[in-house]
Amino acid sequence: MIHGNDIKMEPFFPALLDELISSAFGDHVRRKFHFDEEHTVEIQKVAEEMLPVLRKEAFWVRTAYPIEHSDQAGNADTAYEKVAMSLGNGVDLLQESYNEKGFLLQSYIVEALAGELLMRGYDAYNRHIEEHTAKHVARYHFPGSEDRFPLETIPKLLESLTQKITCNAAYCMQPKKSVVFVSELTQDETVRCQGICVGCNNATCPNRVKENPVIRRRMTDIPLTYGYSRIFGER
């Protein structure tokens, strides 16, 4: 059995972290999460506060998922990996400090920036797989989104991946900005999952978040649909 401390943890996609403080990233988050233009400067400030913590603590890790766990054990073209990504405890502490000071806008900005980083992490993972293996991602399997992978799968996946992410009795992970999933890998060029739905025209993809809100929730493990109404009241 492979133990978490025998698996190499990788920094969380440095090129992606570089994008965090770019104006393009900030503008995208502002529009996606319905911030006003007047909040552009504040989004930039929060991103700059997050970046040093992310460079120090954010990581991702992957290892093979035993083929006997799949229903395609006889398919030599299909392989499975279990993967975890985390932005680290520092981002949670930064958000908590904003909350304690009553800076609810800044707290929501942390939530939005973190959610976008994790969503883009799937695409970065896809590129890594294509660049370093002979396969590509066909599908993601998220605990709680299908019968084959119930929520009870979470601690089992984390057990042999990393000790830096823990799971409580309610299956909530710590650090909060963490995800864990099983990726299905293949060489079949007719089957592809881009990881994020923006720009993907595959209407039959089982991971389409519009058709499966459970998957959307598990893709980031943080709510992405609430907005100012949750912080400032109905506008």
Short mmCIF file of C-alpha atoms in Angstrom, two decimals:
data_model
loop_
_atom_site.label_atom_id
_atom_site.label_comp_id
_atom_site.label_asym_id
_atom_site.label_seq_id
_atom_site.Cartn_x
_atom_site.Cartn_y
_atom_site.Cartn_z
CA MET A 1 0.00 0.00 0.00
CA ILE A 2 1.22 3.48 -0.87
CA HIS A 3 1.19 5.91 2.03
CA GLY A 4 0.63 9.66 1.71
CA ASN A 5 4.14 10.58 2.82
CA ASP A 6 5.57 8.41 0.00
CA ILE A 7 3.80 10.44 -2.69
CA LYS A 8 5.37 13.63 -3.93
CA MET A 9 3.24 16.72 -3.48
CA GLU A 10 3.52 19.28 -6.25
CA PRO A 11 3.16 23.06 -5.85
CA PHE A 12 -0.23 24.22 -7.04
CA PHE A 13 0.44 24.98 -10.73
CA PRO A 14 2.80 28.00 -10.47
CA ALA A 15 1.74 29.42 -13.85
CA LEU A 16 -1.85 29.49 -12.64
CA LEU A 17 -0.87 31.29 -9.44
CA ASP A 18 0.96 33.86 -11.56
CA GLU A 19 -2.36 34.65 -13.24
CA LEU A 20 -4.06 35.40 -9.92
CA ILE A 21 -2.83 38.98 -9.73
CA SER A 22 -3.30 39.74 -13.42
CA SER A 23 -5.95 42.22 -14.47
CA ALA A 24 -7.50 39.60 -16.77
CA PHE A 25 -8.02 37.16 -13.88
CA GLY A 26 -9.45 39.90 -11.67
CA ASP A 27 -11.82 41.13 -14.37
CA HIS A 28 -13.05 37.60 -15.03
CA VAL A 29 -13.76 37.01 -11.34
CA ARG A 30 -15.44 40.40 -11.01
CA ARG A 31 -17.88 39.62 -13.83
CA LYS A 32 -18.44 35.97 -12.91
CA PHE A 33 -19.24 36.70 -9.27
CA HIS A 34 -21.19 39.90 -9.97
CA PHE A 35 -18.91 42.45 -8.36
CA ASP A 36 -19.24 46.08 -9.39
CA GLU A 37 -16.47 47.78 -11.35
CA GLU A 38 -15.71 49.89 -8.30
CA HIS A 39 -14.49 46.72 -6.55
CA THR A 40 -11.69 46.11 -9.06
CA VAL A 41 -9.01 47.64 -6.85
CA GLU A 42 -10.16 45.69 -3.79
CA ILE A 43 -10.12 42.42 -5.74
CA GLN A 44 -6.54 43.17 -6.75
CA LYS A 45 -5.53 43.93 -3.16
CA VAL A 46 -7.00 40.68 -1.83
CA ALA A 47 -5.35 38.69 -4.63
CA GLU A 48 -1.98 40.20 -3.70
CA GLU A 49 -2.53 39.22 -0.06
CA MET A 50 -3.44 35.68 -1.04
CA LEU A 51 -0.54 35.06 -3.41
CA PRO A 52 2.37 34.70 -0.91
CA VAL A 53 0.32 32.28 1.19
CA LEU A 54 -0.64 30.25 -1.87
CA ARG A 55 2.96 30.03 -3.08
CA LYS A 56 3.95 28.69 0.33
CA GLU A 57 1.10 26.25 1.03
CA ALA A 58 -1.03 25.41 -2.03
CA PHE A 59 -0.38 21.97 -3.52
CA TRP A 60 -1.76 19.05 -5.47
CA VAL A 61 -1.00 15.34 -5.38
CA ARG A 62 -1.92 12.30 -7.46
CA THR A 63 -1.42 8.55 -7.43
CA ALA A 64 -2.83 5.51 -9.18
CA TYR A 65 -6.28 4.32 -8.15
CA PRO A 66 -6.44 0.51 -7.98
CA ILE A 67 -8.05 -0.79 -11.14
CA GLU A 68 -10.16 -3.28 -9.21
CA HIS A 69 -12.21 -0.33 -7.95
CA SER A 70 -13.50 0.34 -11.46
CA ASP A 71 -16.18 -1.40 -13.48
CA GLN A 72 -13.78 -1.52 -16.42
CA ALA A 73 -11.07 -3.64 -14.86
CA GLY A 74 -10.60 -5.51 -18.11
CA ASN A 75 -10.14 -2.40 -20.22
CA ALA A 76 -6.38 -1.91 -20.66
CA ASP A 77 -6.97 1.50 -22.26
CA THR A 78 -8.54 2.90 -19.10
CA ALA A 79 -6.62 3.95 -15.99
CA TYR A 80 -7.72 5.74 -12.85
CA GLU A 81 -6.00 8.21 -10.54
CA LYS A 82 -7.02 9.72 -7.23
CA VAL A 83 -6.14 13.37 -6.99
CA ALA A 84 -6.30 16.03 -4.29
CA MET A 85 -5.79 19.76 -4.60
CA SER A 86 -5.64 22.29 -1.76
CA LEU A 87 -4.99 25.99 -1.43
CA GLY A 88 -3.75 25.46 2.13
CA ASN A 89 -4.69 26.64 5.61
CA GLY A 90 -3.33 30.13 5.09
CA VAL A 91 -6.16 31.12 2.76
CA ASP A 92 -8.71 29.93 5.34
CA LEU A 93 -6.94 31.97 8.03
CA LEU A 94 -6.90 35.05 5.81
CA GLN A 95 -10.62 34.72 5.19
CA GLU A 96 -11.28 34.20 8.90
CA SER A 97 -9.30 37.33 9.73
CA TYR A 98 -11.46 39.33 7.33
CA ASN A 99 -14.60 37.92 8.95
CA GLU A 100 -13.39 38.74 12.44
CA LYS A 101 -12.76 42.33 11.38
CA GLY A 102 -16.16 42.59 9.73
CA PHE A 103 -14.63 42.88 6.24
CA LEU A 104 -17.34 40.83 4.54
CA LEU A 105 -16.59 42.11 1.06
CA GLN A 106 -12.96 41.02 1.31
CA SER A 107 -14.06 37.66 2.71
CA TYR A 108 -16.30 37.08 -0.28
CA ILE A 109 -13.49 38.10 -2.63
CA VAL A 110 -11.29 35.39 -1.08
CA GLU A 111 -14.10 32.88 -1.70
CA ALA A 112 -14.47 33.95 -5.31
CA LEU A 113 -10.75 33.99 -6.11
CA ALA A 114 -10.21 30.63 -4.41
CA GLY A 115 -13.13 29.06 -6.22
CA GLU A 116 -11.86 30.25 -9.58
CA LEU A 117 -8.35 28.98 -8.86
CA LEU A 118 -9.63 25.52 -7.99
CA MET A 119 -11.86 25.41 -11.07
CA ARG A 120 -8.90 26.30 -13.28
CA GLY A 121 -6.85 23.69 -11.45
CA TYR A 122 -8.78 20.97 -13.28
CA ASP A 123 -7.73 22.34 -16.64
CA ALA A 124 -4.12 22.61 -15.43
CA TYR A 125 -4.29 18.99 -14.24
CA ASN A 126 -5.63 17.93 -17.65
CA ARG A 127 -2.71 19.61 -19.40
CA HIS A 128 -0.25 17.97 -17.00
CA ILE A 129 -1.66 14.52 -17.77
CA GLU A 130 -1.44 15.07 -21.51
CA GLU A 131 2.11 16.42 -21.29
CA HIS A 132 3.48 13.72 -18.98
CA THR A 133 1.54 10.57 -19.88
CA ALA A 134 0.22 8.82 -22.97
CA LYS A 135 -3.37 9.36 -21.82
CA HIS A 136 -5.81 12.20 -21.28
CA VAL A 137 -8.73 12.82 -18.93
CA ALA A 138 -11.96 11.21 -20.04
CA ARG A 139 -14.00 11.96 -16.94
CA TYR A 140 -13.93 13.09 -13.32
CA HIS A 141 -15.64 11.16 -10.56
CA PHE A 142 -16.54 13.24 -7.49
CA PRO A 143 -17.47 11.71 -4.14
CA GLY A 144 -21.16 12.22 -3.55
CA SER A 145 -22.08 12.69 -7.21
CA GLU A 146 -22.70 9.05 -8.17
CA ASP A 147 -23.48 5.76 -6.47
CA ARG A 148 -20.08 4.27 -7.26
CA PHE A 149 -18.34 7.04 -5.31
CA PRO A 150 -20.41 8.00 -2.24
CA LEU A 151 -19.34 10.70 0.21
CA GLU A 152 -17.85 7.95 2.39
CA THR A 153 -15.16 7.64 -0.29
CA ILE A 154 -13.53 10.93 0.75
CA PRO A 155 -11.51 9.73 3.78
CA LYS A 156 -10.51 6.58 1.91
CA LEU A 157 -9.15 8.65 -0.97
CA LEU A 158 -7.29 11.03 1.33
CA GLU A 159 -5.80 8.27 3.47
CA SER A 160 -3.18 7.25 0.93
CA LEU A 161 -2.83 10.64 -0.77
CA THR A 162 -1.90 13.21 1.85
CA GLN A 163 -2.05 13.95 5.56
CA LYS A 164 -2.32 17.68 4.85
CA ILE A 165 -6.02 17.38 4.07
CA THR A 166 -8.32 15.94 6.69
CA CYS A 167 -12.00 15.04 6.64
CA ASN A 168 -14.45 15.27 9.54
CA ALA A 169 -17.50 13.12 10.30
CA ALA A 170 -19.64 15.32 8.04
CA TYR A 171 -17.18 14.75 5.15
CA CYS A 172 -16.05 18.38 5.15
CA MET A 173 -12.38 18.79 4.31
CA GLN A 174 -9.80 20.92 6.04
CA PRO A 175 -8.29 23.12 4.61
CA LYS A 176 -11.67 24.26 3.32
CA LYS A 177 -10.37 25.20 -0.13
CA SER A 178 -9.57 21.58 -1.00
CA VAL A 179 -10.94 19.04 -3.45
CA VAL A 180 -10.47 15.32 -3.97
CA PHE A 181 -11.64 13.25 -6.92
CA VAL A 182 -10.97 10.24 -9.12
CA SER A 183 -9.92 10.91 -12.71
CA GLU A 184 -10.60 8.44 -15.47
CA LEU A 185 -7.78 8.41 -18.02
CA THR A 186 -7.86 7.02 -21.55
CA GLN A 187 -6.15 7.06 -24.94
CA ASP A 188 -9.48 7.18 -26.74
CA GLU A 189 -9.50 10.47 -28.64
CA THR A 190 -13.30 10.39 -28.94
CA VAL A 191 -13.71 10.71 -25.18
CA ARG A 192 -12.48 13.87 -23.50
CA CYS A 193 -13.37 15.98 -20.48
CA GLN A 194 -11.95 19.49 -20.39
CA GLY A 195 -12.41 19.81 -16.66
CA ILE A 196 -14.29 23.09 -16.74
CA CYS A 197 -17.40 23.69 -18.79
CA VAL A 198 -16.57 27.14 -20.17
CA GLY A 199 -15.68 26.69 -23.83
CA CYS A 200 -16.56 22.98 -23.86
CA ASN A 201 -19.09 21.96 -26.50
CA ASN A 202 -19.51 18.37 -25.34
CA ALA A 203 -23.22 18.37 -24.48
CA THR A 204 -23.11 14.68 -23.49
CA CYS A 205 -20.31 15.05 -20.92
CA PRO A 206 -21.46 13.50 -17.61
CA ASN A 207 -19.53 16.20 -15.74
CA ARG A 208 -21.52 19.15 -17.10
CA VAL A 209 -22.14 21.26 -14.01
CA LYS A 210 -25.32 22.87 -15.36
CA GLU A 211 -27.01 19.48 -15.49
CA ASN A 212 -25.57 18.20 -12.21
CA PRO A 213 -25.38 20.76 -9.37
CA VAL A 214 -23.91 18.09 -7.07
CA ILE A 215 -20.84 17.92 -9.31
CA ARG A 216 -20.50 21.70 -9.25
CA ARG A 217 -20.56 21.66 -5.47
CA ARG A 218 -17.96 18.90 -5.28
CA MET A 219 -15.70 20.51 -7.90
CA THR A 220 -14.79 23.25 -5.47
CA ASP A 221 -16.33 22.16 -2.17
CA ILE A 222 -17.31 25.80 -1.68
CA PRO A 223 -20.51 27.54 -2.78
CA LEU A 224 -20.12 29.38 -6.06
CA THR A 225 -23.65 30.57 -6.66
CA TYR A 226 -24.31 32.86 -3.74
CA GLY A 227 -23.55 36.54 -4.18
CA TYR A 228 -24.07 39.87 -2.57
CA SER A 229 -27.54 38.84 -1.39
CA ARG A 230 -25.82 36.48 1.08
CA ILE A 231 -23.56 39.18 2.46
CA PHE A 232 -25.29 42.51 2.11
CA GLY A 233 -28.94 41.44 1.82
CA GLU A 234 -31.07 41.57 -1.30
CA ARG A 235 -30.02 44.34 -3.63
#
